């Protein structure tokens, strides 16, 4: 809103603030969709599913679609343990949910295993090396 190019538009446009929906909101809608598709889903199971895919509504719907065509017959309820057993099929790679800033921080911290830090490079392989180069000295000073 404060940028000079946006200021002229701000007087003529509605300022709509968007927020990412909460885990419980997505879980509630997932239960509703699952029920309409003939698959029962417990509240805790839905929340676990939503949490494991990083609150990505599209991924939740894809999981429900895949699971409804799989082992569970129509009308049966997916419990918390059922979802927990099947998460390996749909779990998003947590490193892909990082921003370039978080990935650079993760690379420079020594707490994580080397393989995880190397994966951080691929979050944005054009920007991460520059960020690491810029902050390498600070990271060394902070670690000692």
Short mmCIF file of N, CA and C in Angstrom, two decimals:
data_model
loop_
_atom_site.label_atom_id
_atom_site.label_comp_id
_atom_site.label_asym_id
_atom_site.label_seq_id
_atom_site.Cartn_x
_atom_site.Cartn_y
_atom_site.Cartn_z
N UNK A 1 0.82 -1.20 0.00
CA UNK A 1 0.00 0.00 0.00
C UNK A 1 0.85 1.25 0.00
N UNK A 2 2.04 1.18 0.52
CA UNK A 2 2.86 2.38 0.60
C UNK A 2 3.76 2.57 -0.61
N UNK A 3 3.85 1.58 -1.47
CA UNK A 3 4.66 1.69 -2.68
C UNK A 3 4.04 2.72 -3.61
N UNK A 4 4.87 3.50 -4.29
CA UNK A 4 4.36 4.59 -5.14
C UNK A 4 3.47 4.09 -6.27
N UNK A 5 3.75 2.93 -6.81
CA UNK A 5 2.93 2.39 -7.90
C UNK A 5 1.57 1.93 -7.40
N UNK A 6 1.49 1.54 -6.16
CA UNK A 6 0.25 1.02 -5.59
C UNK A 6 -0.62 2.14 -5.02
N UNK A 7 -0.01 3.22 -4.58
CA UNK A 7 -0.75 4.30 -3.92
C UNK A 7 -1.91 4.82 -4.76
N UNK A 8 -1.70 4.98 -6.05
CA UNK A 8 -2.78 5.50 -6.91
C UNK A 8 -3.93 4.49 -7.02
N UNK A 9 -3.62 3.21 -6.97
CA UNK A 9 -4.66 2.18 -7.04
C UNK A 9 -5.41 2.02 -5.73
N UNK A 10 -4.75 2.30 -4.63
CA UNK A 10 -5.34 2.07 -3.31
C UNK A 10 -6.62 2.85 -3.09
N UNK A 11 -6.74 4.00 -3.72
CA UNK A 11 -7.95 4.81 -3.57
C UNK A 11 -9.13 4.24 -4.33
N UNK A 12 -8.89 3.39 -5.31
CA UNK A 12 -9.94 2.87 -6.18
C UNK A 12 -10.22 1.39 -5.98
N UNK A 13 -9.43 0.72 -5.18
CA UNK A 13 -9.58 -0.73 -5.00
C UNK A 13 -9.86 -1.06 -3.54
N UNK A 14 -10.56 -2.15 -3.36
CA UNK A 14 -10.83 -2.65 -2.02
C UNK A 14 -9.61 -3.40 -1.52
N UNK A 15 -9.17 -3.08 -0.33
CA UNK A 15 -7.99 -3.72 0.26
C UNK A 15 -8.42 -5.01 0.96
N UNK A 16 -8.20 -6.11 0.31
CA UNK A 16 -8.62 -7.42 0.82
C UNK A 16 -7.41 -8.13 1.43
N UNK A 17 -7.48 -8.39 2.71
CA UNK A 17 -6.40 -9.09 3.40
C UNK A 17 -6.71 -10.59 3.40
N UNK A 18 -5.77 -11.39 2.98
CA UNK A 18 -5.95 -12.83 2.94
C UNK A 18 -5.11 -13.50 4.02
N UNK A 19 -5.69 -14.52 4.62
CA UNK A 19 -4.99 -15.32 5.63
C UNK A 19 -5.08 -16.78 5.24
N UNK A 20 -4.07 -17.52 5.60
CA UNK A 20 -4.09 -18.96 5.39
C UNK A 20 -5.08 -19.56 6.39
N UNK A 21 -5.96 -20.46 5.95
CA UNK A 21 -6.92 -21.05 6.89
C UNK A 21 -6.22 -21.90 7.95
N UNK A 22 -6.83 -21.96 9.12
CA UNK A 22 -6.29 -22.75 10.23
C UNK A 22 -6.50 -24.24 9.98
N UNK A 23 -5.74 -25.02 10.70
CA UNK A 23 -5.80 -26.48 10.57
C UNK A 23 -7.21 -27.00 10.83
N UNK A 24 -7.88 -26.47 11.84
CA UNK A 24 -9.22 -26.96 12.18
C UNK A 24 -10.24 -26.61 11.11
N UNK A 25 -10.08 -25.46 10.47
CA UNK A 25 -11.00 -25.07 9.40
C UNK A 25 -10.86 -26.01 8.20
N UNK A 26 -9.62 -26.31 7.83
CA UNK A 26 -9.38 -27.20 6.70
C UNK A 26 -9.85 -28.61 7.04
N UNK A 27 -9.60 -29.06 8.27
CA UNK A 27 -10.01 -30.40 8.70
C UNK A 27 -11.53 -30.53 8.66
N UNK A 28 -12.23 -29.51 9.11
CA UNK A 28 -13.69 -29.54 9.11
C UNK A 28 -14.23 -29.68 7.69
N UNK A 29 -13.65 -28.93 6.76
CA UNK A 29 -14.09 -29.01 5.36
C UNK A 29 -13.70 -30.35 4.75
N UNK A 30 -12.55 -30.89 5.12
CA UNK A 30 -12.12 -32.20 4.60
C UNK A 30 -13.07 -33.29 5.06
N UNK A 31 -13.53 -33.21 6.31
CA UNK A 31 -14.49 -34.19 6.83
C UNK A 31 -15.78 -34.12 6.03
N UNK A 32 -16.21 -32.90 5.74
CA UNK A 32 -17.44 -32.71 4.97
C UNK A 32 -17.31 -33.29 3.56
N UNK A 33 -16.19 -33.01 2.91
CA UNK A 33 -15.95 -33.53 1.56
C UNK A 33 -15.88 -35.06 1.59
N UNK A 34 -15.17 -35.61 2.57
CA UNK A 34 -15.03 -37.06 2.68
C UNK A 34 -16.39 -37.72 2.89
N UNK A 35 -17.22 -37.11 3.73
CA UNK A 35 -18.55 -37.67 3.99
C UNK A 35 -19.39 -37.69 2.71
N UNK A 36 -19.31 -36.62 1.94
CA UNK A 36 -20.08 -36.56 0.69
C UNK A 36 -19.57 -37.54 -0.35
N UNK A 37 -18.31 -37.92 -0.24
CA UNK A 37 -17.73 -38.89 -1.17
C UNK A 37 -17.83 -40.33 -0.67
N UNK A 38 -18.45 -40.52 0.49
CA UNK A 38 -18.65 -41.87 1.00
C UNK A 38 -17.53 -42.39 1.87
N UNK A 39 -16.66 -41.52 2.34
CA UNK A 39 -15.55 -41.91 3.20
C UNK A 39 -15.69 -41.18 4.52
N UNK A 40 -15.78 -41.92 5.61
CA UNK A 40 -15.83 -41.29 6.92
C UNK A 40 -14.43 -40.89 7.35
N UNK A 41 -14.34 -39.79 8.09
CA UNK A 41 -13.03 -39.30 8.53
C UNK A 41 -13.19 -38.68 9.90
N UNK A 42 -12.44 -39.18 10.87
CA UNK A 42 -12.49 -38.63 12.23
C UNK A 42 -11.83 -37.26 12.27
N UNK A 43 -12.22 -36.45 13.25
CA UNK A 43 -11.67 -35.09 13.40
C UNK A 43 -10.16 -35.13 13.60
N UNK A 44 -9.68 -35.99 14.50
CA UNK A 44 -8.24 -36.08 14.77
C UNK A 44 -7.48 -36.56 13.54
N UNK A 45 -8.08 -37.48 12.80
CA UNK A 45 -7.44 -37.99 11.59
C UNK A 45 -7.33 -36.90 10.54
N UNK A 46 -8.39 -36.11 10.41
CA UNK A 46 -8.37 -35.01 9.44
C UNK A 46 -7.33 -33.97 9.81
N UNK A 47 -7.23 -33.65 11.09
CA UNK A 47 -6.24 -32.66 11.53
C UNK A 47 -4.82 -33.17 11.31
N UNK A 48 -4.60 -34.46 11.54
CA UNK A 48 -3.28 -35.04 11.29
C UNK A 48 -2.93 -34.96 9.80
N UNK A 49 -3.89 -35.27 8.96
CA UNK A 49 -3.68 -35.20 7.51
C UNK A 49 -3.34 -33.78 7.09
N UNK A 50 -4.12 -32.82 7.56
CA UNK A 50 -3.90 -31.41 7.21
C UNK A 50 -2.52 -30.95 7.66
N UNK A 51 -2.16 -31.31 8.87
CA UNK A 51 -0.86 -30.91 9.43
C UNK A 51 0.29 -31.53 8.64
N UNK A 52 0.14 -32.77 8.23
CA UNK A 52 1.23 -33.46 7.55
C UNK A 52 1.49 -32.93 6.15
N UNK A 53 0.49 -32.32 5.52
CA UNK A 53 0.69 -31.78 4.17
C UNK A 53 0.89 -30.27 4.19
N UNK A 54 1.11 -29.71 5.37
CA UNK A 54 1.43 -28.29 5.47
C UNK A 54 0.26 -27.37 5.19
N UNK A 55 -0.94 -27.76 5.60
CA UNK A 55 -2.17 -26.97 5.41
C UNK A 55 -2.46 -26.69 3.94
N UNK A 56 -2.07 -27.58 3.07
CA UNK A 56 -2.32 -27.44 1.64
C UNK A 56 -3.65 -28.13 1.31
N UNK A 57 -4.66 -27.34 1.01
CA UNK A 57 -6.00 -27.87 0.77
C UNK A 57 -6.01 -28.79 -0.44
N UNK A 58 -5.28 -28.44 -1.48
CA UNK A 58 -5.25 -29.28 -2.69
C UNK A 58 -4.70 -30.67 -2.38
N UNK A 59 -3.65 -30.71 -1.58
CA UNK A 59 -3.05 -31.99 -1.22
C UNK A 59 -3.99 -32.83 -0.37
N UNK A 60 -4.73 -32.17 0.52
CA UNK A 60 -5.71 -32.89 1.35
C UNK A 60 -6.76 -33.54 0.46
N UNK A 61 -7.27 -32.79 -0.51
CA UNK A 61 -8.28 -33.34 -1.42
C UNK A 61 -7.71 -34.47 -2.26
N UNK A 62 -6.47 -34.34 -2.71
CA UNK A 62 -5.83 -35.43 -3.47
C UNK A 62 -5.70 -36.69 -2.62
N UNK A 63 -5.34 -36.53 -1.36
CA UNK A 63 -5.22 -37.68 -0.46
C UNK A 63 -6.56 -38.37 -0.27
N UNK A 64 -7.59 -37.58 -0.04
CA UNK A 64 -8.92 -38.16 0.16
C UNK A 64 -9.37 -38.91 -1.09
N UNK A 65 -9.10 -38.34 -2.25
CA UNK A 65 -9.48 -38.99 -3.50
C UNK A 65 -8.72 -40.30 -3.68
N UNK A 66 -7.44 -40.29 -3.39
CA UNK A 66 -6.62 -41.49 -3.53
C UNK A 66 -7.06 -42.57 -2.55
N UNK A 67 -7.32 -42.17 -1.30
CA UNK A 67 -7.70 -43.14 -0.28
C UNK A 67 -9.09 -43.69 -0.50
N UNK A 68 -9.98 -42.92 -1.06
CA UNK A 68 -11.34 -43.40 -1.29
C UNK A 68 -11.35 -44.48 -2.36
N UNK A 69 -10.43 -44.42 -3.30
CA UNK A 69 -10.36 -45.43 -4.34
C UNK A 69 -9.52 -46.63 -3.94
N UNK A 70 -8.93 -46.58 -2.75
CA UNK A 70 -8.02 -47.63 -2.30
C UNK A 70 -8.69 -48.70 -1.47
N UNK A 71 -8.07 -49.02 -0.33
CA UNK A 71 -8.48 -50.16 0.49
C UNK A 71 -9.81 -49.95 1.21
N UNK A 72 -10.11 -48.73 1.62
CA UNK A 72 -11.30 -48.49 2.44
C UNK A 72 -12.56 -48.60 1.59
N UNK A 73 -13.48 -49.49 1.93
CA UNK A 73 -14.74 -49.53 1.22
C UNK A 73 -15.60 -48.34 1.62
N UNK A 74 -16.54 -47.97 0.75
CA UNK A 74 -17.41 -46.82 1.02
C UNK A 74 -18.17 -47.02 2.32
N UNK A 75 -18.30 -45.94 3.08
CA UNK A 75 -19.07 -45.98 4.31
C UNK A 75 -18.24 -46.25 5.54
N UNK A 76 -17.01 -46.70 5.39
CA UNK A 76 -16.18 -47.00 6.55
C UNK A 76 -15.40 -45.74 6.95
N UNK A 77 -15.16 -45.59 8.23
CA UNK A 77 -14.50 -44.39 8.75
C UNK A 77 -12.99 -44.58 8.84
N UNK A 78 -12.25 -43.59 8.37
CA UNK A 78 -10.80 -43.59 8.49
C UNK A 78 -10.44 -43.02 9.86
N UNK A 79 -9.77 -43.81 10.67
CA UNK A 79 -9.41 -43.39 12.02
C UNK A 79 -8.05 -42.70 12.02
N UNK A 80 -7.69 -42.19 13.17
CA UNK A 80 -6.40 -41.53 13.35
C UNK A 80 -5.26 -42.48 13.00
N UNK A 81 -5.36 -43.72 13.46
CA UNK A 81 -4.30 -44.70 13.20
C UNK A 81 -4.23 -45.07 11.72
N UNK A 82 -5.39 -45.15 11.05
CA UNK A 82 -5.40 -45.43 9.61
C UNK A 82 -4.64 -44.35 8.84
N UNK A 83 -4.93 -43.11 9.19
CA UNK A 83 -4.28 -41.98 8.51
C UNK A 83 -2.79 -41.98 8.82
N UNK A 84 -2.44 -42.25 10.06
CA UNK A 84 -1.03 -42.26 10.46
C UNK A 84 -0.25 -43.32 9.68
N UNK A 85 -0.87 -44.49 9.45
CA UNK A 85 -0.21 -45.56 8.70
C UNK A 85 -0.01 -45.18 7.24
N UNK A 86 -0.93 -44.38 6.69
CA UNK A 86 -0.89 -44.06 5.26
C UNK A 86 -0.15 -42.76 4.95
N UNK A 87 0.31 -42.06 5.94
CA UNK A 87 0.95 -40.76 5.70
C UNK A 87 2.20 -40.87 4.85
N UNK A 88 2.90 -41.96 4.91
CA UNK A 88 4.11 -42.10 4.12
C UNK A 88 3.83 -41.96 2.63
N UNK A 89 2.60 -42.26 2.21
CA UNK A 89 2.24 -42.16 0.79
C UNK A 89 2.11 -40.71 0.33
N UNK A 90 1.71 -39.84 1.23
CA UNK A 90 1.34 -38.49 0.81
C UNK A 90 2.15 -37.39 1.47
N UNK A 91 3.02 -37.73 2.37
CA UNK A 91 3.72 -36.72 3.15
C UNK A 91 4.60 -35.86 2.25
N UNK A 92 4.42 -34.57 2.34
CA UNK A 92 5.24 -33.65 1.57
C UNK A 92 6.62 -33.57 2.20
N UNK A 93 7.60 -33.34 1.38
CA UNK A 93 8.95 -33.16 1.88
C UNK A 93 9.01 -31.84 2.63
N UNK A 94 9.37 -31.88 3.88
CA UNK A 94 9.35 -30.67 4.72
C UNK A 94 10.33 -29.61 4.22
N UNK A 95 11.39 -30.01 3.56
CA UNK A 95 12.37 -29.04 3.08
C UNK A 95 11.77 -28.17 1.97
N UNK A 96 10.79 -28.70 1.24
CA UNK A 96 10.17 -27.92 0.16
C UNK A 96 9.23 -26.85 0.68
N UNK A 97 8.86 -26.92 1.94
CA UNK A 97 7.99 -25.91 2.53
C UNK A 97 8.76 -24.72 3.07
N UNK A 98 10.07 -24.77 3.01
CA UNK A 98 10.89 -23.69 3.55
C UNK A 98 11.00 -22.53 2.56
N UNK A 99 11.10 -21.33 3.09
CA UNK A 99 11.41 -20.17 2.26
C UNK A 99 12.92 -20.17 2.04
N UNK A 100 13.41 -19.41 1.07
CA UNK A 100 14.87 -19.34 0.87
C UNK A 100 15.61 -18.86 2.12
N UNK A 101 14.99 -17.96 2.88
CA UNK A 101 15.64 -17.46 4.09
C UNK A 101 15.76 -18.56 5.15
N UNK A 102 14.69 -19.34 5.31
CA UNK A 102 14.73 -20.45 6.26
C UNK A 102 15.72 -21.52 5.82
N UNK A 103 15.78 -21.77 4.51
CA UNK A 103 16.70 -22.78 3.99
C UNK A 103 18.15 -22.36 4.22
N UNK A 104 18.45 -21.08 4.00
CA UNK A 104 19.82 -20.60 4.23
C UNK A 104 20.18 -20.72 5.71
N UNK A 105 19.24 -20.41 6.58
CA UNK A 105 19.48 -20.55 8.02
C UNK A 105 19.74 -22.01 8.37
N UNK A 106 18.95 -22.91 7.80
CA UNK A 106 19.10 -24.34 8.08
C UNK A 106 20.46 -24.85 7.59
N UNK A 107 20.92 -24.34 6.45
CA UNK A 107 22.22 -24.75 5.92
C UNK A 107 23.35 -24.31 6.84
N UNK A 108 23.22 -23.11 7.38
CA UNK A 108 24.30 -22.55 8.20
C UNK A 108 24.29 -23.04 9.64
N UNK A 109 23.21 -23.66 10.08
CA UNK A 109 23.16 -24.20 11.44
C UNK A 109 23.73 -25.60 11.44
N UNK A 110 24.47 -25.93 12.47
CA UNK A 110 25.12 -27.24 12.54
C UNK A 110 24.26 -28.30 13.20
N UNK A 111 23.04 -27.94 13.64
CA UNK A 111 22.19 -28.91 14.36
C UNK A 111 21.67 -30.02 13.46
N UNK A 112 21.38 -29.68 12.21
CA UNK A 112 20.76 -30.65 11.31
C UNK A 112 21.82 -31.54 10.66
N UNK A 113 21.42 -32.76 10.26
CA UNK A 113 22.37 -33.63 9.57
C UNK A 113 22.78 -33.04 8.22
N UNK A 114 23.91 -33.47 7.73
CA UNK A 114 24.45 -32.94 6.49
C UNK A 114 23.48 -33.14 5.32
N UNK A 115 22.82 -34.27 5.25
CA UNK A 115 21.90 -34.53 4.13
C UNK A 115 20.75 -33.52 4.10
N UNK A 116 20.24 -33.14 5.26
CA UNK A 116 19.16 -32.16 5.33
C UNK A 116 19.67 -30.79 4.90
N UNK A 117 20.87 -30.44 5.32
CA UNK A 117 21.43 -29.15 4.93
C UNK A 117 21.70 -29.10 3.43
N UNK A 118 22.14 -30.21 2.86
CA UNK A 118 22.36 -30.23 1.41
C UNK A 118 21.05 -30.10 0.65
N UNK A 119 19.98 -30.70 1.16
CA UNK A 119 18.67 -30.57 0.52
C UNK A 119 18.18 -29.13 0.53
N UNK A 120 18.58 -28.35 1.52
CA UNK A 120 18.19 -26.95 1.60
C UNK A 120 18.66 -26.15 0.40
N UNK A 121 19.74 -26.57 -0.21
CA UNK A 121 20.26 -25.89 -1.40
C UNK A 121 19.23 -25.87 -2.52
N UNK A 122 18.44 -26.92 -2.66
CA UNK A 122 17.52 -27.05 -3.79
C UNK A 122 16.20 -26.31 -3.59
N UNK A 123 16.03 -25.64 -2.47
CA UNK A 123 14.84 -24.81 -2.28
C UNK A 123 14.84 -23.70 -3.33
N UNK A 124 15.98 -23.07 -3.52
CA UNK A 124 16.15 -22.06 -4.57
C UNK A 124 17.64 -22.02 -4.91
N UNK A 125 18.05 -22.86 -5.84
CA UNK A 125 19.48 -23.04 -6.08
C UNK A 125 20.15 -21.84 -6.75
N UNK A 126 19.40 -20.83 -7.16
CA UNK A 126 20.04 -19.62 -7.67
C UNK A 126 20.27 -18.59 -6.57
N UNK A 127 19.46 -18.63 -5.52
CA UNK A 127 19.55 -17.63 -4.46
C UNK A 127 20.29 -18.13 -3.21
N UNK A 128 20.13 -19.39 -2.89
CA UNK A 128 20.70 -19.93 -1.65
C UNK A 128 22.23 -19.75 -1.59
N UNK A 129 22.99 -20.06 -2.65
CA UNK A 129 24.44 -19.86 -2.55
C UNK A 129 24.83 -18.41 -2.24
N UNK A 130 24.08 -17.46 -2.79
CA UNK A 130 24.37 -16.05 -2.52
C UNK A 130 24.07 -15.70 -1.07
N UNK A 131 22.99 -16.24 -0.55
CA UNK A 131 22.63 -15.96 0.85
C UNK A 131 23.63 -16.59 1.81
N UNK A 132 24.09 -17.79 1.48
CA UNK A 132 25.09 -18.46 2.32
C UNK A 132 26.40 -17.68 2.27
N UNK A 133 26.79 -17.24 1.08
CA UNK A 133 28.02 -16.46 0.94
C UNK A 133 27.95 -15.18 1.77
N UNK A 134 26.81 -14.52 1.74
CA UNK A 134 26.65 -13.26 2.47
C UNK A 134 26.69 -13.46 3.98
N UNK A 135 26.17 -14.57 4.47
CA UNK A 135 26.01 -14.76 5.91
C UNK A 135 26.97 -15.77 6.52
N UNK A 136 27.91 -16.30 5.75
CA UNK A 136 28.80 -17.34 6.24
C UNK A 136 29.66 -16.86 7.42
N UNK A 137 30.22 -15.68 7.31
CA UNK A 137 31.09 -15.15 8.37
C UNK A 137 30.30 -14.94 9.66
N UNK A 138 29.08 -14.41 9.55
CA UNK A 138 28.24 -14.21 10.73
C UNK A 138 27.92 -15.55 11.40
N UNK A 139 27.65 -16.55 10.58
CA UNK A 139 27.31 -17.87 11.12
C UNK A 139 28.50 -18.47 11.86
N UNK A 140 29.69 -18.30 11.32
CA UNK A 140 30.90 -18.81 11.99
C UNK A 140 31.12 -18.09 13.31
N UNK A 141 30.90 -16.78 13.33
CA UNK A 141 31.09 -16.00 14.56
C UNK A 141 30.06 -16.40 15.62
N UNK A 142 28.83 -16.67 15.20
CA UNK A 142 27.78 -17.05 16.15
C UNK A 142 27.98 -18.45 16.70
N UNK A 143 28.58 -19.34 15.92
CA UNK A 143 28.73 -20.72 16.37
C UNK A 143 29.86 -20.88 17.39
N UNK A 144 30.79 -19.94 17.40
CA UNK A 144 31.90 -20.09 18.36
C UNK A 144 31.72 -19.26 19.59
#
